[in-house]
PDB file of C-alpha atoms in Angstrom:
ATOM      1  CA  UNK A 101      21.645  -0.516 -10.676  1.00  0.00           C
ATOM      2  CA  UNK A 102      18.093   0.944 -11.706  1.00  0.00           C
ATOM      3  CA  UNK A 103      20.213   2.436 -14.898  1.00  0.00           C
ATOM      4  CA  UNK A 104      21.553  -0.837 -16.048  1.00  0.00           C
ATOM      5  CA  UNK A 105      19.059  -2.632 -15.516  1.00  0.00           C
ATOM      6  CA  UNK A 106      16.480  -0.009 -17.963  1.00  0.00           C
ATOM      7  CA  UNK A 107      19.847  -0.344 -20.453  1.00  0.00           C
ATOM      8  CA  UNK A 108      18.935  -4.142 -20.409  1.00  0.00           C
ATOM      9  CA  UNK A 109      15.060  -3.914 -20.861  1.00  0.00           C
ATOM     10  CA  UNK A 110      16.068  -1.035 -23.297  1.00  0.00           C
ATOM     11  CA  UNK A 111      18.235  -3.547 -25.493  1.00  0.00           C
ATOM     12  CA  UNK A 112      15.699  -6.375 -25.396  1.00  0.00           C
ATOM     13  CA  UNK A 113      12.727  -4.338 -26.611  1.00  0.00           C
ATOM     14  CA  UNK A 114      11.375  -6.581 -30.027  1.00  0.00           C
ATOM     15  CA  UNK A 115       8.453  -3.403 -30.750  1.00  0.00           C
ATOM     16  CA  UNK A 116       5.177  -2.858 -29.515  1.00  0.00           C
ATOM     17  CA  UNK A 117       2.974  -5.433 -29.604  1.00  0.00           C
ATOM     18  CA  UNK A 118       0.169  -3.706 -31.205  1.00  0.00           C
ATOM     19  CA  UNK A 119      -2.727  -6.129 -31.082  1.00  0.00           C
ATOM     20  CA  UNK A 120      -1.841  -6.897 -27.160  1.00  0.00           C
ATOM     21  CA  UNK A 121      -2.259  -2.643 -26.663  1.00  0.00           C
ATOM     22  CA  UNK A 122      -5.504  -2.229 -28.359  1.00  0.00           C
ATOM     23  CA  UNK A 123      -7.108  -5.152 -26.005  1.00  0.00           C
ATOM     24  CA  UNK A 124      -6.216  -3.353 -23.470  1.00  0.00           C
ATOM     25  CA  UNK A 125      -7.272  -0.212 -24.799  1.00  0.00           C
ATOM     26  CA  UNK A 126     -10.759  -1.856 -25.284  1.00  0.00           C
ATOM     27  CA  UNK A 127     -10.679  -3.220 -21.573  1.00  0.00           C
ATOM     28  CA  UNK A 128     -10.357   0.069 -19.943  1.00  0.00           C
ATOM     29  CA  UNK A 129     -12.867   2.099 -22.490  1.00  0.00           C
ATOM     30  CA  UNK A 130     -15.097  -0.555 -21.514  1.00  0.00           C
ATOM     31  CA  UNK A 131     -15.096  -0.077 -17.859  1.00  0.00           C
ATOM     32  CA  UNK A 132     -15.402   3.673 -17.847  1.00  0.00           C
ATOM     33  CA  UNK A 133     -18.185   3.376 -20.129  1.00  0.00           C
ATOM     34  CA  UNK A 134     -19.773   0.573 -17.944  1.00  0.00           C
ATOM     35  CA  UNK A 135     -18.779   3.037 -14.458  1.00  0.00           C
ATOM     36  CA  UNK A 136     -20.560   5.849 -16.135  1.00  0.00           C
ATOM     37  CA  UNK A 137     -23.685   3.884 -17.514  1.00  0.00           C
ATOM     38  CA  UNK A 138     -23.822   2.884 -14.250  1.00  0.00           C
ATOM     39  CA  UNK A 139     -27.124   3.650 -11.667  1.00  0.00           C
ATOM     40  CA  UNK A 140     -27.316   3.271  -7.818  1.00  0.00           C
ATOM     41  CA  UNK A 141     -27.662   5.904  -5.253  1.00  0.00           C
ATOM     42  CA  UNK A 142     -24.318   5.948  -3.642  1.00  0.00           C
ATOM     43  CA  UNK A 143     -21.815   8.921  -3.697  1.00  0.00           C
ATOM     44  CA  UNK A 144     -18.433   8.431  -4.444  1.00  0.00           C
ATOM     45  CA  UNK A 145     -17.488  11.129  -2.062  1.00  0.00           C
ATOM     46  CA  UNK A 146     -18.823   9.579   0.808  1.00  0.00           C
ATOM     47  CA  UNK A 147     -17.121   6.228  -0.026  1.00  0.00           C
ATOM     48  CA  UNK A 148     -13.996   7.926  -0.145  1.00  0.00           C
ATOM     49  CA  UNK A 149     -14.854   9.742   3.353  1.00  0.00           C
ATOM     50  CA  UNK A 150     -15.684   6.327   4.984  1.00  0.00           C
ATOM     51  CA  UNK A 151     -12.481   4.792   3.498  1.00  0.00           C
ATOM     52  CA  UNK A 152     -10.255   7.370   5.200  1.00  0.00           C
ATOM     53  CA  UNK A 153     -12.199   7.303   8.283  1.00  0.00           C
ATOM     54  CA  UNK A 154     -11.827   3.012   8.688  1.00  0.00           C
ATOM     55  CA  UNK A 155      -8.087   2.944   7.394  1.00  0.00           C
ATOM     56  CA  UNK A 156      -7.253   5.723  10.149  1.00  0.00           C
ATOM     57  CA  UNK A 157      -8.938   3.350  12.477  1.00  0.00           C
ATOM     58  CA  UNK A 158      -7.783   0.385  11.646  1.00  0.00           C
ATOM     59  CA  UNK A 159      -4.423   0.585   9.721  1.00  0.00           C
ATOM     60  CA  UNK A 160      -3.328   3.815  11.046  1.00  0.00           C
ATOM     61  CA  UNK A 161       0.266   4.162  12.745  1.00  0.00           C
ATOM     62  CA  UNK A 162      -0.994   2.492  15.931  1.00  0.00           C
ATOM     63  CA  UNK A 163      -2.600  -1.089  14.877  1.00  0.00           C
ATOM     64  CA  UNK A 164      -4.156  -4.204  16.290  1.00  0.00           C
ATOM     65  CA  UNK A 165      -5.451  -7.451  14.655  1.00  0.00           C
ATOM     66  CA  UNK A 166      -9.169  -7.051  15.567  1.00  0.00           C
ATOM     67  CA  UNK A 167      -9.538  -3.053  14.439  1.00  0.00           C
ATOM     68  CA  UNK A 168      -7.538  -4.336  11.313  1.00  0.00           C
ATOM     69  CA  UNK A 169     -10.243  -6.903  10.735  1.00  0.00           C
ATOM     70  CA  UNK A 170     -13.005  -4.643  11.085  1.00  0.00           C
ATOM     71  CA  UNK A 171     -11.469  -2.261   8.547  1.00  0.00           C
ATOM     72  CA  UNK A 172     -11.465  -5.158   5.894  1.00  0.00           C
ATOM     73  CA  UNK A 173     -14.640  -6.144   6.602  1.00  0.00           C
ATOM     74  CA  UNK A 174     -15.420  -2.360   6.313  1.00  0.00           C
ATOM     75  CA  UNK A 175     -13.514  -1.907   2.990  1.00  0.00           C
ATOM     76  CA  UNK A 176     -15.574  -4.907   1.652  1.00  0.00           C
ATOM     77  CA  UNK A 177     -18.427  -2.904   2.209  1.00  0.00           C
ATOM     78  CA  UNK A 178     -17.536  -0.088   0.394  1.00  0.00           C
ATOM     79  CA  UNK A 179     -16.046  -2.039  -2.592  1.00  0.00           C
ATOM     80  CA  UNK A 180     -19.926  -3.438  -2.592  1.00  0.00           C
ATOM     81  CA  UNK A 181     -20.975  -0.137  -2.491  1.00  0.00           C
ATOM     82  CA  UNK A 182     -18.964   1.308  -5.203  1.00  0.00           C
ATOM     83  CA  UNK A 183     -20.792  -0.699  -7.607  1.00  0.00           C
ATOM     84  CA  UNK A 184     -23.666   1.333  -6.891  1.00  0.00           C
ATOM     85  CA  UNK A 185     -22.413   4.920  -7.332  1.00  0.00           C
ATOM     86  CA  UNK A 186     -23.596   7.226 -10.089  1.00  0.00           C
ATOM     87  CA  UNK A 187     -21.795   9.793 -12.202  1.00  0.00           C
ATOM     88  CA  UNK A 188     -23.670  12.849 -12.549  1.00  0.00           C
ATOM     89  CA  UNK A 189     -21.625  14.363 -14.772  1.00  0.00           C
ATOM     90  CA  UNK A 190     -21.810  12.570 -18.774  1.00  0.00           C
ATOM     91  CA  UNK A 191     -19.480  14.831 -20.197  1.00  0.00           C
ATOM     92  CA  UNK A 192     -16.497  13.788 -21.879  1.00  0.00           C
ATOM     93  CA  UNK A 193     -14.380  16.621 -21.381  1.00  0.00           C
ATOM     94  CA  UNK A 194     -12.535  17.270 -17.723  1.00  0.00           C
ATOM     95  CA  UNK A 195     -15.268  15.115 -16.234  1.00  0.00           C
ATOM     96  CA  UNK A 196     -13.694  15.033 -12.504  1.00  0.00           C
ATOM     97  CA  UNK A 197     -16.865  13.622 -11.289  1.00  0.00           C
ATOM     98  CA  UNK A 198     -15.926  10.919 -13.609  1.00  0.00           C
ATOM     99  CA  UNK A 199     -11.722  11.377 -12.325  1.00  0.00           C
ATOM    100  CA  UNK A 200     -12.255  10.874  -8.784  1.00  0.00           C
ATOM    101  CA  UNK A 201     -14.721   8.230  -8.909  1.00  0.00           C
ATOM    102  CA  UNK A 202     -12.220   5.934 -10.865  1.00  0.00           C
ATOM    103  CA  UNK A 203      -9.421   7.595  -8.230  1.00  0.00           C
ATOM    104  CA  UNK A 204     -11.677   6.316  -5.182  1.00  0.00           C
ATOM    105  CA  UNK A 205     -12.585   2.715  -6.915  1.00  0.00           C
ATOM    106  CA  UNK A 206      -8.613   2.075  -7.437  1.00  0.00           C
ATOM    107  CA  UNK A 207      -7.653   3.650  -3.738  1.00  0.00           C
ATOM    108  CA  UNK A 208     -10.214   0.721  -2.190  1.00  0.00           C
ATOM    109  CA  UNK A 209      -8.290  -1.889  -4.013  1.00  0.00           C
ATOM    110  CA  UNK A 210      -4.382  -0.103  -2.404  1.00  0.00           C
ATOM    111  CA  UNK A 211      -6.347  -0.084   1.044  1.00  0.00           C
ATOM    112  CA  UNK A 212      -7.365  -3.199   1.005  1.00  0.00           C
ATOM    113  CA  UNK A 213      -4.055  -4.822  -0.285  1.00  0.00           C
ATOM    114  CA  UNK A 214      -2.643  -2.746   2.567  1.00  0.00           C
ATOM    115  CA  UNK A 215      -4.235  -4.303   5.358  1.00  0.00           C
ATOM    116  CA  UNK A 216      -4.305  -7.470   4.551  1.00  0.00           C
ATOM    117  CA  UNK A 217      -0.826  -7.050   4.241  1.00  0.00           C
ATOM    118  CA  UNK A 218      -0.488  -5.273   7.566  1.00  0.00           C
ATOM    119  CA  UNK A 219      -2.492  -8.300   9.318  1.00  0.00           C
ATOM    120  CA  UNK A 220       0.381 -11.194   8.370  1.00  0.00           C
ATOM    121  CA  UNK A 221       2.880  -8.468   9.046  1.00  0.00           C
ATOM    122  CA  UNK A 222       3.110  -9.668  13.205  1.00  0.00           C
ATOM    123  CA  UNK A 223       5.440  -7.291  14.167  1.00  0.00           C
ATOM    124  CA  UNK A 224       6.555  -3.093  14.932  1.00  0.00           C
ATOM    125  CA  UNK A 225       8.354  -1.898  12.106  1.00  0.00           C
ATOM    126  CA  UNK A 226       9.532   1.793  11.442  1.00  0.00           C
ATOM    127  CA  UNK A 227       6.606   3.896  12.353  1.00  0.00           C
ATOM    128  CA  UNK A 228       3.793   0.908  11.933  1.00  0.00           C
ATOM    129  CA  UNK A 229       3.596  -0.353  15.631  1.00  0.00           C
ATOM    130  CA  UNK A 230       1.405  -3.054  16.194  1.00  0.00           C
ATOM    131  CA  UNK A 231       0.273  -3.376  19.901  1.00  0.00           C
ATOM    132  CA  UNK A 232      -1.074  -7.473  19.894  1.00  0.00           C
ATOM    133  CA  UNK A 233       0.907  -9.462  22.163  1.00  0.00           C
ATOM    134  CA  UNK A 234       4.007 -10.645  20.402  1.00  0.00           C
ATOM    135  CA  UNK A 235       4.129  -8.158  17.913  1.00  0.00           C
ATOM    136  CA  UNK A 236       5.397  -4.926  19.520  1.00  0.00           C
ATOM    137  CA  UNK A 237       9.157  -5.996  18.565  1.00  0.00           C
ATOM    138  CA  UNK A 238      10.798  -5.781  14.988  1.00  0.00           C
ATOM    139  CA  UNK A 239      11.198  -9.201  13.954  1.00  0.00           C
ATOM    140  CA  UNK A 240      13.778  -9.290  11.462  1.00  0.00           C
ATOM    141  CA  UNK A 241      14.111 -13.681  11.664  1.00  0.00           C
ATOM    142  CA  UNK A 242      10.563 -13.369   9.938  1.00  0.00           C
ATOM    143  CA  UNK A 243       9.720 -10.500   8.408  1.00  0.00           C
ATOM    144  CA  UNK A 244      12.669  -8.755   7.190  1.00  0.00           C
ATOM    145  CA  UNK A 245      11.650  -8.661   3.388  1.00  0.00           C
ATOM    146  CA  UNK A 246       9.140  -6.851   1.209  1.00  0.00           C
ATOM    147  CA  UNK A 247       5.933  -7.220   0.942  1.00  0.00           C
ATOM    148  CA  UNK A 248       4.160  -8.003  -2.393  1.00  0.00           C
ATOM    149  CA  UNK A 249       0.168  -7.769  -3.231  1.00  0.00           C
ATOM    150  CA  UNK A 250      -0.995  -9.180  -5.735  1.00  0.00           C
ATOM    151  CA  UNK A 251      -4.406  -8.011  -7.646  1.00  0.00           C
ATOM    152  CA  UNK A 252      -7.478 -10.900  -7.967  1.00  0.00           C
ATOM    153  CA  UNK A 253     -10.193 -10.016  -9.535  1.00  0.00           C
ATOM    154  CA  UNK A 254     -13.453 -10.469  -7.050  1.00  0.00           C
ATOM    155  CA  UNK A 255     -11.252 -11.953  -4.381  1.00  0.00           C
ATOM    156  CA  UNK A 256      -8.753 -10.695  -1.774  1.00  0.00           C
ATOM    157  CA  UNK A 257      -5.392  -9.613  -2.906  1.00  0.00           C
ATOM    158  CA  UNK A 258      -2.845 -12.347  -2.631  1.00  0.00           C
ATOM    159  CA  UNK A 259       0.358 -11.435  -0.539  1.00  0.00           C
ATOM    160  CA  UNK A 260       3.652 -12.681  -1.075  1.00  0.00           C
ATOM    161  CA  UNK A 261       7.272 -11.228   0.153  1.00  0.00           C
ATOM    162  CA  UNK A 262      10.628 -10.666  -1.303  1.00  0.00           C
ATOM    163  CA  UNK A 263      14.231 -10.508   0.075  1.00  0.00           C
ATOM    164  CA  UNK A 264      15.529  -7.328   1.299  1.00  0.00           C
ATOM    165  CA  UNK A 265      18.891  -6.480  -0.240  1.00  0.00           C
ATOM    166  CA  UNK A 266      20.691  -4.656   2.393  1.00  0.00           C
ATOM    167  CA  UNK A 267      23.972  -2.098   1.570  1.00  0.00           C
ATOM    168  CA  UNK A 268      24.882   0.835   3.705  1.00  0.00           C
ATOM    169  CA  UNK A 269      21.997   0.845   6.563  1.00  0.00           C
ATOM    170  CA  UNK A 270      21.644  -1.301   8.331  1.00  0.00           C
ATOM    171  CA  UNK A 271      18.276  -1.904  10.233  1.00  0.00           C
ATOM    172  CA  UNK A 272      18.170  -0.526  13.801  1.00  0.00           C
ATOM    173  CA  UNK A 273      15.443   0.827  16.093  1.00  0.00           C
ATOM    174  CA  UNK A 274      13.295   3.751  15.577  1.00  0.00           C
ATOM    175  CA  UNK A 275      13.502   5.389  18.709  1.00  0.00           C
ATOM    176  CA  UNK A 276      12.268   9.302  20.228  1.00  0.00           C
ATOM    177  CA  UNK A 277      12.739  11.371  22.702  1.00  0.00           C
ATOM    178  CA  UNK A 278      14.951  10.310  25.589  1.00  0.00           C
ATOM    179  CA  UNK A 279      15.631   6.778  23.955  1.00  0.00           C
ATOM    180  CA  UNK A 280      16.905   8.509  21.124  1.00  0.00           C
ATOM    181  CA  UNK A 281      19.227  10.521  23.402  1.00  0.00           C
ATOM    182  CA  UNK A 282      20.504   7.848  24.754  1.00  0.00           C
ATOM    183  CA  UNK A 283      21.130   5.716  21.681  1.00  0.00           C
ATOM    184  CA  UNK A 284      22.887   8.569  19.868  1.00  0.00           C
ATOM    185  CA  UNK A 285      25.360   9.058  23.052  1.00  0.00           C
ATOM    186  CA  UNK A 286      26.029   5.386  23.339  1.00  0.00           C
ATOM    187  CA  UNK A 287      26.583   5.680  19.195  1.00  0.00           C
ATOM    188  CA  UNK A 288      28.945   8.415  19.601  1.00  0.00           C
ATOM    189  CA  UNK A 289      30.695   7.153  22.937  1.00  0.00           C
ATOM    190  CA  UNK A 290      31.647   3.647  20.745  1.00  0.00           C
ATOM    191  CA  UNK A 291      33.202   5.302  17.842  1.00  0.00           C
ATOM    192  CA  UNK A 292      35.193   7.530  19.695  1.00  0.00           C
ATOM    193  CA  UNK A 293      36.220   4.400  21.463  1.00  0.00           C
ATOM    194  CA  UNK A 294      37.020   3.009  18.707  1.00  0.00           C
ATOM    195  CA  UNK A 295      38.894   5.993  16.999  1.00  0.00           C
ATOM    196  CA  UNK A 296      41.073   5.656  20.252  1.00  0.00           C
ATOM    197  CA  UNK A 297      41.777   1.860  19.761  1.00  0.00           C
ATOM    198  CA  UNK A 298      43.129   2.550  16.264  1.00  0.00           C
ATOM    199  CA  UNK A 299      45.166   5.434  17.542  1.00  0.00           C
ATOM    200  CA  UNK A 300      46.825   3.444  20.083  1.00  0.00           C
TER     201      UNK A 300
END
């Protein structure tokens, strides 16, 4: 599918469109220059720390509305922040002070997309568990689809959903341990029942 699909885009390609490139050329030479002109006494390193720290917190694999809420509100602080770090390095050659402090200002904007995706998402899916009341079940009526952020510039992301196109697997239970035991016996027990039935 992914192959005919590039075959498609492949056969519909008119040529670059120049002028449209160099903009946006322009646009990103123009916000390293503006990251590295810019002064403030925050480290990038410590943002990047604290970012870790509040998504593990709040958005980890165990997650409730109210820690998820504080790790927004603690994201929004270090997106505030970030406009105050300085590069120490001016060099324009393998500048990783440079690297990792675009790196940490693009990981705030995938963290907070990810939460406030994880917030709407009221439900236990895969690994994710959330433990609010009403949420500790998969709920496949409301939230079996994708999830889709959307950047905005100086505002929160905006989150939208897709279908999900199911083929082979289907969706089932994640399930450890004992449960999983269980499950796998009661799986086997039914399809050697039903290899029996279509013997018979």
């Amino acid at each position: 599918m992914a192959g005919e699909q590039a075959v498609e885009r492949a056969k519909a390609f008119k040529g670059w469109d120049d002028a449209a490139i160099a903009q946006q050329v322009e646009a990103v030479e123009a916000r390293i220059a503006a990251l590295m002109n810019q002064e403030g006494d925050e480290n990038w390193a410590e943002i990047r720390t604290e970012m870790g720290h509040t998504m593990e917190a709040g958005c980890g694999i165990y997650r409730q509305e109210d820690l998820m809420q504080a790790t927004l509100e603690k994201i929004a602080e270090l997106k505030q922040r970030y406009k105050k770090i300085s590069i120490k390095d001016k060099g324009k050659v393998f500048n990783t002070d440079l690297l990792y402090a675009i790196e940490v200002g693009y990981g705030l904007e995938v963290a907070e997309a990810m939460v406030h995706s994880a917030i709407l998402r009221k439900e236990s899916r895969g690994a994710h568990q959330r433990l609010d009341d009403g949420c500790t079940e998969r709920d496949d009526v409301n939230f079996l689809k994708h999830s889709l952020a959307f950047f905005q510039e100086d505002s929160a992301p905006s989150i939208d959903y897709s279908d999900v196109k199911i083929t082979k697997s289907q969706p089932k239970a994640r399930l450890y341990g004992e449960a999983a035991e269980k499950a796998a016996a009661a799986e086997a027990k039914a399809s050697q029942d039903n290899s029996a039935e279509e013997q018979a």
